[in-house]
PDB file of C-alpha atoms in Angstrom:
ATOM      1  CA  MET M   1       0.000   0.000   0.000  1.00 60.00           C
ATOM      2  CA  SER M   2       1.183   3.538  -0.789  1.00 87.00           C
ATOM      3  CA  ALA M   3       3.008   5.258   2.065  1.00 91.00           C
ATOM      4  CA  ARG M   4       1.187   8.507   1.239  1.00 91.00           C
ATOM      5  CA  TYR M   5      -2.186   6.755   1.461  1.00 91.00           C
ATOM      6  CA  GLU M   6      -1.258   5.238   4.819  1.00 93.00           C
ATOM      7  CA  GLU M   7      -0.053   8.629   6.043  1.00 94.00           C
ATOM      8  CA  LEU M   8      -3.358  10.313   5.199  1.00 94.00           C
ATOM      9  CA  LYS M   9      -5.559   7.434   6.349  1.00 94.00           C
ATOM     10  CA  GLY M  10      -3.803   7.319   9.717  1.00 95.00           C
ATOM     11  CA  LEU M  11      -4.354  10.978  10.632  1.00 97.00           C
ATOM     12  CA  LYS M  12      -6.188  11.395  13.943  1.00 97.00           C
ATOM     13  CA  ASN M  13      -6.496  14.202  16.500  1.00 98.00           C
ATOM     14  CA  LEU M  14      -8.510  13.561  19.659  1.00 98.00           C
ATOM     15  CA  GLY M  15      -9.584  15.777  22.543  1.00 98.00           C
ATOM     16  CA  GLN M  16      -9.244  19.158  20.817  1.00 98.00           C
ATOM     17  CA  LYS M  17     -10.700  21.770  23.170  1.00 98.00           C
ATOM     18  CA  TYR M  18     -12.901  24.668  22.101  1.00 98.00           C
ATOM     19  CA  ALA M  19     -15.377  27.094  23.609  1.00 98.00           C
ATOM     20  CA  TYR M  20     -17.985  29.421  22.160  1.00 98.00           C
ATOM     21  CA  SER M  21     -20.501  31.927  23.492  1.00 98.00           C
ATOM     22  CA  ASP M  22     -23.802  33.369  22.330  1.00 98.00           C
ATOM     23  CA  ARG M  23     -21.772  35.957  20.392  1.00 98.00           C
ATOM     24  CA  GLU M  24     -20.458  33.301  17.990  1.00 98.00           C
ATOM     25  CA  VAL M  25     -23.922  31.725  17.740  1.00 98.00           C
ATOM     26  CA  MET M  26     -25.531  35.029  16.732  1.00 98.00           C
ATOM     27  CA  LEU M  27     -22.694  35.972  14.376  1.00 98.00           C
ATOM     28  CA  TYR M  28     -23.112  32.686  12.497  1.00 98.00           C
ATOM     29  CA  ALA M  29     -26.878  33.153  12.208  1.00 98.00           C
ATOM     30  CA  TYR M  30     -26.383  36.677  10.880  1.00 98.00           C
ATOM     31  CA  GLY M  31     -23.593  35.439   8.598  1.00 98.00           C
ATOM     32  CA  ILE M  32     -26.004  33.089   6.795  1.00 98.00           C
ATOM     33  CA  GLY M  33     -28.568  35.869   6.455  1.00 97.00           C
ATOM     34  CA  LEU M  34     -30.937  35.481   9.392  1.00 98.00           C
ATOM     35  CA  GLY M  35     -32.168  38.760  10.871  1.00 96.00           C
ATOM     36  CA  GLY M  36     -32.446  40.616   7.573  1.00 93.00           C
ATOM     37  CA  ASP M  37     -35.876  41.796   8.716  1.00 94.00           C
ATOM     38  CA  PRO M  38     -35.356  43.226  12.228  1.00 92.00           C
ATOM     39  CA  MET M  39     -39.090  42.844  12.943  1.00 95.00           C
ATOM     40  CA  ASP M  40     -39.285  39.132  12.120  1.00 96.00           C
ATOM     41  CA  GLU M  41     -39.596  37.493  15.556  1.00 95.00           C
ATOM     42  CA  LYS M  42     -38.931  33.998  14.182  1.00 96.00           C
ATOM     43  CA  GLU M  43     -35.531  35.046  12.828  1.00 97.00           C
ATOM     44  CA  LEU M  44     -34.735  37.357  15.735  1.00 97.00           C
ATOM     45  CA  ALA M  45     -34.789  34.294  17.982  1.00 97.00           C
ATOM     46  CA  PHE M  46     -31.456  33.299  16.375  1.00 98.00           C
ATOM     47  CA  VAL M  47     -29.738  36.715  16.438  1.00 98.00           C
ATOM     48  CA  ASN M  48     -31.043  38.538  19.507  1.00 97.00           C
ATOM     49  CA  GLU M  49     -30.646  37.432  23.116  1.00 94.00           C
ATOM     50  CA  GLY M  50     -31.883  40.708  24.636  1.00 89.00           C
ATOM     51  CA  THR M  51     -35.666  40.554  24.741  1.00 89.00           C
ATOM     52  CA  LEU M  52     -38.202  42.145  27.085  1.00 93.00           C
ATOM     53  CA  THR M  53     -39.981  38.798  27.319  1.00 92.00           C
ATOM     54  CA  PRO M  54     -37.293  36.221  28.182  1.00 90.00           C
ATOM     55  CA  ARG M  55     -36.770  33.354  25.744  1.00 92.00           C
ATOM     56  CA  PRO M  56     -33.789  31.104  25.010  1.00 94.00           C
ATOM     57  CA  LEU M  57     -31.539  32.017  22.108  1.00 97.00           C
ATOM     58  CA  LYS M  58     -31.939  29.490  19.280  1.00 98.00           C
ATOM     59  CA  VAL M  59     -28.885  27.948  17.617  1.00 98.00           C
ATOM     60  CA  VAL M  60     -28.872  27.220  13.875  1.00 98.00           C
ATOM     61  CA  PRO M  61     -28.098  23.479  13.587  1.00 98.00           C
ATOM     62  CA  THR M  62     -25.273  24.012  11.085  1.00 98.00           C
ATOM     63  CA  PHE M  63     -23.500  26.253  13.586  1.00 98.00           C
ATOM     64  CA  ALA M  64     -21.883  22.895  14.372  1.00 98.00           C
ATOM     65  CA  SER M  65     -19.744  23.447  11.271  1.00 98.00           C
ATOM     66  CA  VAL M  66     -17.946  26.402  12.901  1.00 98.00           C
ATOM     67  CA  ALA M  67     -18.308  25.611  16.626  1.00 98.00           C
ATOM     68  CA  ALA M  68     -14.850  24.014  16.616  1.00 98.00           C
ATOM     69  CA  TRP M  69     -13.366  25.962  13.726  1.00 97.00           C
ATOM     70  CA  GLY M  70      -9.839  24.817  12.941  1.00 95.00           C
ATOM     71  CA  SER M  71     -10.292  21.307  14.303  1.00 97.00           C
ATOM     72  CA  GLY M  72      -9.222  18.445  12.088  1.00 96.00           C
ATOM     73  CA  PRO M  73      -7.309  15.178  11.928  1.00 97.00           C
ATOM     74  CA  GLY M  74      -3.951  16.873  11.275  1.00 96.00           C
ATOM     75  CA  GLU M  75      -1.791  18.409   8.557  1.00 94.00           C
ATOM     76  CA  MET M  76      -2.484  16.774   5.198  1.00 93.00           C
ATOM     77  CA  ASN M  77       0.241  18.623   3.236  1.00 89.00           C
ATOM     78  CA  LEU M  78      -2.012  19.380   0.269  1.00 86.00           C
ATOM     79  CA  ASN M  79      -1.761  22.067  -2.392  1.00 80.00           C
ATOM     80  CA  ARG M  80      -4.186  24.380  -0.592  1.00 75.00           C
ATOM     81  CA  VAL M  81      -4.765  26.681  -3.572  1.00 71.00           C
ATOM     82  CA  MET M  82      -6.280  23.685  -5.362  1.00 77.00           C
ATOM     83  CA  VAL M  83      -8.397  22.361  -2.472  1.00 82.00           C
ATOM     84  CA  VAL M  84     -12.178  22.817  -2.565  1.00 82.00           C
ATOM     85  CA  ASP M  85     -15.030  21.589  -0.377  1.00 84.00           C
ATOM     86  CA  GLY M  86     -16.802  18.572  -1.832  1.00 90.00           C
ATOM     87  CA  GLU M  87     -19.537  17.627   0.607  1.00 95.00           C
ATOM     88  CA  ARG M  88     -20.765  18.153   4.168  1.00 97.00           C
ATOM     89  CA  ASP M  89     -22.826  15.712   6.193  1.00 98.00           C
ATOM     90  CA  ILE M  90     -23.742  16.634   9.763  1.00 98.00           C
ATOM     91  CA  THR M  91     -25.645  14.321  12.093  1.00 98.00           C
ATOM     92  CA  PHE M  92     -27.182  16.120  15.077  1.00 98.00           C
ATOM     93  CA  HIS M  93     -27.309  14.064  18.275  1.00 98.00           C
ATOM     94  CA  GLN M  94     -28.890  16.824  20.368  1.00 97.00           C
ATOM     95  CA  PRO M  95     -29.570  20.570  19.995  1.00 97.00           C
ATOM     96  CA  LEU M  96     -26.482  22.727  20.398  1.00 98.00           C
ATOM     97  CA  PRO M  97     -26.442  24.960  23.491  1.00 98.00           C
ATOM     98  CA  ALA M  98     -26.087  28.732  23.066  1.00 98.00           C
ATOM     99  CA  ALA M  99     -22.695  28.608  24.834  1.00 98.00           C
ATOM    100  CA  ALA M 100     -20.463  25.681  25.658  1.00 98.00           C
ATOM    101  CA  HIS M 101     -17.038  24.205  26.251  1.00 98.00           C
ATOM    102  CA  ILE M 102     -16.649  21.322  23.809  1.00 98.00           C
ATOM    103  CA  THR M 103     -14.125  18.789  22.571  1.00 98.00           C
ATOM    104  CA  ALA M 104     -13.564  17.657  18.997  1.00 98.00           C
ATOM    105  CA  ASP M 105     -12.290  14.204  17.969  1.00 98.00           C
ATOM    106  CA  SER M 106     -11.165  14.141  14.327  1.00 98.00           C
ATOM    107  CA  SER M 107      -9.997  11.309  12.088  1.00 98.00           C
ATOM    108  CA  VAL M 108      -9.666  10.502   8.384  1.00 97.00           C
ATOM    109  CA  LEU M 109     -12.342   8.060   7.209  1.00 97.00           C
ATOM    110  CA  GLU M 110     -11.149   7.305   3.684  1.00 95.00           C
ATOM    111  CA  VAL M 111      -8.910   8.531   0.860  1.00 94.00           C
ATOM    112  CA  TYR M 112     -10.096   8.250  -2.746  1.00 93.00           C
ATOM    113  CA  ASP M 113      -7.121   8.608  -5.094  1.00 90.00           C
ATOM    114  CA  LYS M 114      -8.505   9.463  -8.538  1.00 88.00           C
ATOM    115  CA  GLY M 115      -5.119   9.204 -10.246  1.00 85.00           C
ATOM    116  CA  LYS M 116      -2.385  11.517 -11.493  1.00 84.00           C
ATOM    117  CA  ASP M 117      -3.685  14.945 -12.541  1.00 81.00           C
ATOM    118  CA  LYS M 118      -7.180  13.935 -11.384  1.00 86.00           C
ATOM    119  CA  GLY M 119      -6.893  14.781  -7.706  1.00 89.00           C
ATOM    120  CA  VAL M 120      -7.792  13.028  -4.489  1.00 90.00           C
ATOM    121  CA  VAL M 121     -10.904  13.145  -2.298  1.00 93.00           C
ATOM    122  CA  ILE M 122     -10.312  12.905   1.448  1.00 94.00           C
ATOM    123  CA  SER M 123     -13.231  12.149   3.754  1.00 96.00           C
ATOM    124  CA  HIS M 124     -12.757  12.973   7.422  1.00 97.00           C
ATOM    125  CA  GLN M 125     -14.943  13.008  10.508  1.00 98.00           C
ATOM    126  CA  THR M 126     -15.142  15.271  13.545  1.00 98.00           C
ATOM    127  CA  VAL M 127     -17.258  14.377  16.573  1.00 98.00           C
ATOM    128  CA  LEU M 128     -18.230  17.273  18.845  1.00 98.00           C
ATOM    129  CA  LYS M 129     -18.870  16.450  22.518  1.00 98.00           C
ATOM    130  CA  ASN M 130     -20.005  18.479  25.501  1.00 98.00           C
ATOM    131  CA  GLU M 131     -18.267  18.633  28.880  1.00 97.00           C
ATOM    132  CA  LYS M 132     -20.023  15.435  29.969  1.00 97.00           C
ATOM    133  CA  GLY M 133     -18.592  13.586  26.969  1.00 97.00           C
ATOM    134  CA  GLU M 134     -21.994  13.351  25.278  1.00 98.00           C
ATOM    135  CA  LYS M 135     -22.091  13.648  21.506  1.00 98.00           C
ATOM    136  CA  LEU M 136     -23.507  16.897  20.140  1.00 98.00           C
ATOM    137  CA  ALA M 137     -22.863  16.445  16.416  1.00 98.00           C
ATOM    138  CA  THR M 138     -20.875  14.301  14.013  1.00 98.00           C
ATOM    139  CA  LEU M 139     -19.464  16.150  11.004  1.00 98.00           C
ATOM    140  CA  VAL M 140     -18.273  14.329   7.905  1.00 98.00           C
ATOM    141  CA  ALA M 141     -16.479  16.472   5.339  1.00 96.00           C
ATOM    142  CA  SER M 142     -14.990  15.624   1.992  1.00 95.00           C
ATOM    143  CA  ARG M 143     -12.353  17.836   0.435  1.00 91.00           C
ATOM    144  CA  PHE M 144     -11.293  17.556  -3.181  1.00 90.00           C
ATOM    145  CA  ALA M 145      -7.563  18.239  -3.590  1.00 89.00           C
ATOM    146  CA  ARG M 146      -7.307  18.927  -7.320  1.00 82.00           C
ATOM    147  CA  GLY M 147      -3.532  19.348  -7.192  1.00 83.00           C
ATOM    148  CA  ASP M 148      -2.799  16.021  -5.508  1.00 86.00           C
ATOM    149  CA  GLY M 149      -3.476  12.350  -6.250  1.00 84.00           C
ATOM    150  CA  GLY M 150      -1.748   9.674  -8.253  1.00 85.00           C
ATOM    151  CA  PHE M 151       0.234   8.333  -5.296  1.00 86.00           C
ATOM    152  CA  GLY M 152      -0.994   4.773  -5.628  1.00 81.00           C
ATOM    153  CA  GLY M 153      -3.915   4.603  -3.249  1.00 79.00           C
ATOM    154  CA  PRO M 154      -6.437   1.763  -3.506  1.00 83.00           C
ATOM    155  CA  ASN M 155      -9.018   1.905  -6.294  1.00 79.00           C
ATOM    156  CA  LEU M 156     -12.063   2.810  -4.217  1.00 83.00           C
ATOM    157  CA  THR M 157     -15.429   4.167  -5.330  1.00 84.00           C
ATOM    158  CA  GLN M 158     -17.125   6.947  -3.403  1.00 87.00           C
ATOM    159  CA  PRO M 159     -20.614   6.219  -2.054  1.00 89.00           C
ATOM    160  CA  ASP M 160     -23.488   7.280  -4.298  1.00 92.00           C
ATOM    161  CA  PRO M 161     -24.991  10.653  -3.348  1.00 94.00           C
ATOM    162  CA  HIS M 162     -28.571  11.131  -2.192  1.00 97.00           C
ATOM    163  CA  LYS M 163     -30.957  10.911  -5.143  1.00 97.00           C
ATOM    164  CA  ILE M 164     -33.255  13.859  -5.766  1.00 98.00           C
ATOM    165  CA  PRO M 165     -36.885  12.965  -6.628  1.00 98.00           C
ATOM    166  CA  SER M 166     -37.758  13.130 -10.341  1.00 98.00           C
ATOM    167  CA  ARG M 167     -41.036  14.998  -9.773  1.00 98.00           C
ATOM    168  CA  GLU M 168     -41.422  18.768  -9.709  1.00 98.00           C
ATOM    169  CA  PRO M 169     -40.363  20.399  -6.418  1.00 98.00           C
ATOM    170  CA  ASP M 170     -42.962  20.569  -3.669  1.00 98.00           C
ATOM    171  CA  ARG M 171     -41.734  24.043  -2.709  1.00 98.00           C
ATOM    172  CA  THR M 172     -39.432  26.664  -4.196  1.00 98.00           C
ATOM    173  CA  ILE M 173     -38.039  29.605  -2.222  1.00 98.00           C
ATOM    174  CA  ASP M 174     -35.689  32.473  -3.027  1.00 98.00           C
ATOM    175  CA  ILE M 175     -33.061  33.531  -0.477  1.00 98.00           C
ATOM    176  CA  SER M 176     -31.129  36.699  -1.227  1.00 98.00           C
ATOM    177  CA  THR M 177     -27.515  37.206  -0.179  1.00 98.00           C
ATOM    178  CA  ARG M 178     -25.906  40.542   0.651  1.00 97.00           C
ATOM    179  CA  PRO M 179     -22.994  41.985  -1.346  1.00 98.00           C
ATOM    180  CA  ASP M 180     -20.961  42.048   1.898  1.00 97.00           C
ATOM    181  CA  GLN M 181     -22.065  38.631   3.158  1.00 98.00           C
ATOM    182  CA  ALA M 182     -18.699  36.901   2.696  1.00 98.00           C
ATOM    183  CA  LEU M 183     -17.030  39.674   4.716  1.00 98.00           C
ATOM    184  CA  VAL M 184     -19.367  38.904   7.607  1.00 98.00           C
ATOM    185  CA  TYR M 185     -19.299  35.128   7.318  1.00 98.00           C
ATOM    186  CA  ARG M 186     -15.485  34.999   7.294  1.00 98.00           C
ATOM    187  CA  LEU M 187     -15.567  36.269  10.893  1.00 98.00           C
ATOM    188  CA  CYS M 188     -16.975  32.844  11.844  1.00 98.00           C
ATOM    189  CA  GLY M 189     -13.511  31.398  11.193  1.00 97.00           C
ATOM    190  CA  ASP M 190     -12.750  30.953   7.496  1.00 95.00           C
ATOM    191  CA  ARG M 191     -10.355  33.795   6.617  1.00 95.00           C
ATOM    192  CA  ASN M 192      -9.475  32.382   3.178  1.00 92.00           C
ATOM    193  CA  PRO M 193      -8.725  35.489   1.049  1.00 94.00           C
ATOM    194  CA  LEU M 194     -10.616  33.885  -1.838  1.00 94.00           C
ATOM    195  CA  HIS M 195     -13.719  35.278  -0.140  1.00 96.00           C
ATOM    196  CA  SER M 196     -12.470  38.767   0.645  1.00 98.00           C
ATOM    197  CA  ASP M 197      -9.518  39.806  -1.552  1.00 97.00           C
ATOM    198  CA  PRO M 198     -10.410  40.747  -5.171  1.00 97.00           C
ATOM    199  CA  GLU M 199      -6.799  40.320  -6.300  1.00 97.00           C
ATOM    200  CA  PHE M 200      -6.519  36.848  -4.762  1.00 94.00           C
ATOM    201  CA  ALA M 201      -9.875  35.828  -6.269  1.00 94.00           C
ATOM    202  CA  LYS M 202      -8.724  36.835  -9.747  1.00 95.00           C
ATOM    203  CA  LYS M 203      -5.510  34.829  -9.351  1.00 91.00           C
ATOM    204  CA  ALA M 204      -7.662  31.840  -8.416  1.00 85.00           C
ATOM    205  CA  GLY M 205      -9.664  32.260 -11.628  1.00 90.00           C
ATOM    206  CA  PHE M 206     -12.727  34.127 -10.340  1.00 95.00           C
ATOM    207  CA  PRO M 207     -13.821  37.623 -11.425  1.00 97.00           C
ATOM    208  CA  ARG M 208     -14.414  38.613  -7.792  1.00 97.00           C
ATOM    209  CA  PRO M 209     -14.492  37.052  -4.314  1.00 97.00           C
ATOM    210  CA  ILE M 210     -16.930  34.174  -3.928  1.00 97.00           C
ATOM    211  CA  LEU M 211     -19.192  33.263  -1.038  1.00 98.00           C
ATOM    212  CA  HIS M 212     -17.933  30.510   1.233  1.00 96.00           C
ATOM    213  CA  GLY M 213     -19.335  27.122   0.294  1.00 95.00           C
ATOM    214  CA  MET M 214     -20.078  26.562   3.964  1.00 97.00           C
ATOM    215  CA  CYS M 215     -22.094  29.796   4.038  1.00 98.00           C
ATOM    216  CA  THR M 216     -24.182  28.421   1.164  1.00 98.00           C
ATOM    217  CA  TYR M 217     -24.490  25.198   3.164  1.00 98.00           C
ATOM    218  CA  GLY M 218     -25.827  27.220   6.105  1.00 98.00           C
ATOM    219  CA  ILE M 219     -28.229  29.028   3.792  1.00 98.00           C
ATOM    220  CA  THR M 220     -29.730  25.675   2.750  1.00 98.00           C
ATOM    221  CA  CYS M 221     -30.191  24.806   6.429  1.00 98.00           C
ATOM    222  CA  ARG M 222     -31.933  28.141   6.863  1.00 98.00           C
ATOM    223  CA  GLY M 223     -34.173  27.271   3.907  1.00 98.00           C
ATOM    224  CA  VAL M 224     -35.316  24.047   5.557  1.00 98.00           C
ATOM    225  CA  LEU M 225     -35.704  25.833   8.900  1.00 98.00           C
ATOM    226  CA  GLN M 226     -38.137  28.369   7.450  1.00 97.00           C
ATOM    227  CA  THR M 227     -40.167  25.885   5.413  1.00 98.00           C
ATOM    228  CA  TYR M 228     -40.542  22.386   6.840  1.00 98.00           C
ATOM    229  CA  ALA M 229     -38.979  22.786  10.309  1.00 98.00           C
ATOM    230  CA  ASP M 230     -40.977  25.826  11.509  1.00 97.00           C
ATOM    231  CA  TYR M 231     -37.755  27.442  12.784  1.00 98.00           C
ATOM    232  CA  ASP M 232     -37.225  24.598  15.276  1.00 98.00           C
ATOM    233  CA  PRO M 233     -33.510  23.599  15.449  1.00 98.00           C
ATOM    234  CA  SER M 234     -34.335  20.534  17.561  1.00 98.00           C
ATOM    235  CA  ALA M 235     -36.177  19.022  14.566  1.00 98.00           C
ATOM    236  CA  PHE M 236     -32.933  18.441  12.656  1.00 98.00           C
ATOM    237  CA  ARG M 237     -31.371  14.993  12.667  1.00 98.00           C
ATOM    238  CA  GLN M 238     -29.082  15.289   9.606  1.00 98.00           C
ATOM    239  CA  HIS M 239     -28.165  17.822   6.921  1.00 98.00           C
ATOM    240  CA  ILE M 240     -26.173  16.804   3.806  1.00 98.00           C
ATOM    241  CA  ALA M 241     -25.168  18.777   0.721  1.00 98.00           C
ATOM    242  CA  ARG M 242     -22.721  18.555  -2.191  1.00 97.00           C
ATOM    243  CA  PHE M 243     -21.050  21.698  -3.495  1.00 96.00           C
ATOM    244  CA  SER M 244     -21.160  22.094  -7.270  1.00 96.00           C
ATOM    245  CA  SER M 245     -20.591  25.791  -8.049  1.00 96.00           C
ATOM    246  CA  PRO M 246     -19.867  28.977  -6.086  1.00 95.00           C
ATOM    247  CA  VAL M 247     -22.289  31.750  -5.205  1.00 98.00           C
ATOM    248  CA  TYR M 248     -21.199  35.370  -5.613  1.00 98.00           C
ATOM    249  CA  PRO M 249     -22.231  37.653  -2.731  1.00 98.00           C
ATOM    250  CA  GLY M 250     -25.315  39.626  -3.688  1.00 98.00           C
ATOM    251  CA  GLU M 251     -26.867  36.849  -5.757  1.00 98.00           C
ATOM    252  CA  THR M 252     -30.223  35.218  -5.047  1.00 98.00           C
ATOM    253  CA  VAL M 253     -30.159  31.524  -4.172  1.00 98.00           C
ATOM    254  CA  THR M 254     -33.227  29.564  -5.274  1.00 98.00           C
ATOM    255  CA  MET M 255     -33.902  26.411  -3.276  1.00 98.00           C
ATOM    256  CA  GLU M 256     -36.063  23.616  -4.641  1.00 98.00           C
ATOM    257  CA  LEU M 257     -37.390  21.268  -1.949  1.00 98.00           C
ATOM    258  CA  TRP M 258     -39.107  17.877  -1.958  1.00 98.00           C
ATOM    259  CA  LYS M 259     -40.756  16.375   1.135  1.00 98.00           C
ATOM    260  CA  ASP M 260     -41.085  12.606   1.564  1.00 98.00           C
ATOM    261  CA  GLY M 261     -42.067  11.814   5.142  1.00 98.00           C
ATOM    262  CA  ASN M 262     -39.331  13.128   7.425  1.00 98.00           C
ATOM    263  CA  VAL M 263     -36.810  13.455   4.557  1.00 98.00           C
ATOM    264  CA  ILE M 264     -36.425  16.788   2.791  1.00 98.00           C
ATOM    265  CA  SER M 265     -34.486  16.635  -0.479  1.00 98.00           C
ATOM    266  CA  PHE M 266     -33.159  19.888  -1.905  1.00 98.00           C
ATOM    267  CA  GLU M 267     -31.035  21.551  -4.538  1.00 98.00           C
ATOM    268  CA  ALA M 268     -29.997  25.196  -4.828  1.00 98.00           C
ATOM    269  CA  LYS M 269     -29.478  27.303  -7.937  1.00 98.00           C
ATOM    270  CA  VAL M 270     -28.506  30.798  -9.010  1.00 98.00           C
ATOM    271  CA  LYS M 271     -31.015  31.347 -11.793  1.00 97.00           C
ATOM    272  CA  SER M 272     -29.430  34.572 -13.017  1.00 97.00           C
ATOM    273  CA  ARG M 273     -26.371  32.569 -14.149  1.00 98.00           C
ATOM    274  CA  GLY M 274     -28.165  29.291 -14.821  1.00 98.00           C
ATOM    275  CA  VAL M 275     -25.999  27.285 -12.405  1.00 98.00           C
ATOM    276  CA  THR M 276     -26.716  24.719  -9.702  1.00 98.00           C
ATOM    277  CA  VAL M 277     -24.669  25.520  -6.600  1.00 98.00           C
ATOM    278  CA  ILE M 278     -25.825  22.706  -4.281  1.00 98.00           C
ATOM    279  CA  LYS M 279     -26.703  19.186  -5.409  1.00 98.00           C
ATOM    280  CA  ASN M 280     -28.006  15.996  -3.768  1.00 98.00           C
ATOM    281  CA  GLY M 281     -29.119  17.791  -0.599  1.00 98.00           C
ATOM    282  CA  LYS M 282     -30.922  15.901   2.137  1.00 98.00           C
ATOM    283  CA  THR M 283     -32.259  16.925   5.535  1.00 98.00           C
ATOM    284  CA  VAL M 284     -33.710  14.385   7.946  1.00 98.00           C
ATOM    285  CA  LEU M 285     -36.204  15.809  10.434  1.00 98.00           C
ATOM    286  CA  GLY M 286     -37.546  14.072  13.492  1.00 96.00           C
TER     287      GLY M 286
END
């Protein structure tokens, strides 16, 4: 077996310690666009803790994706300029508290070597736990390293993605993004200049900075929250999405949703450019 494959597959980092407060919770909610209407009480519940009538601050389920920002199985020594997000799959074991001290256990699940000049897909898992050691969320991420691969890993096939129903969507909603949204969302942890520096974005092949894929991921969670979950974070059991094309800040994201029992399938598009930005999306409610 390839030494490089064994090196990547063996990466593991347990007991990483993190803490967050309601400030980070509200910043994330605002970063994915909640609170755009300051009179909308349903959205204010995620971005405002200071109310005359006391109520608990709600936490967007996909806040789990930034609650332990920077955690991971270890240094992968990849060509970072060529690395893009492939997929996110979060399983929610219990609602996230509005503030917490947590630990993160990260490990590589599998390495899919597509061959020389074809890149490699690395799937890794991070389990978030509270101070009692109880699981809060399990995050599975796949990153596509376009500048790596061809090191002789086993010939493995990635699992098939969730299949979207062939019928017309049951619901379609439009979610607008702000021109400055990437500048806000980056404060949740991802300071990649691709999302903030016009010069860097052009060197990477984009006409201007793009929105974080994980911000788009959060936007799809928001879409399910406001449609089939009635703004109840505790209803979420799982949220999966594949990234297929970037969103530019200021664009409108159109979500198409299909409901089959407790499973919500979804895709997201930017109609003005005729592109699909999220594919094979699935939320499990319960």
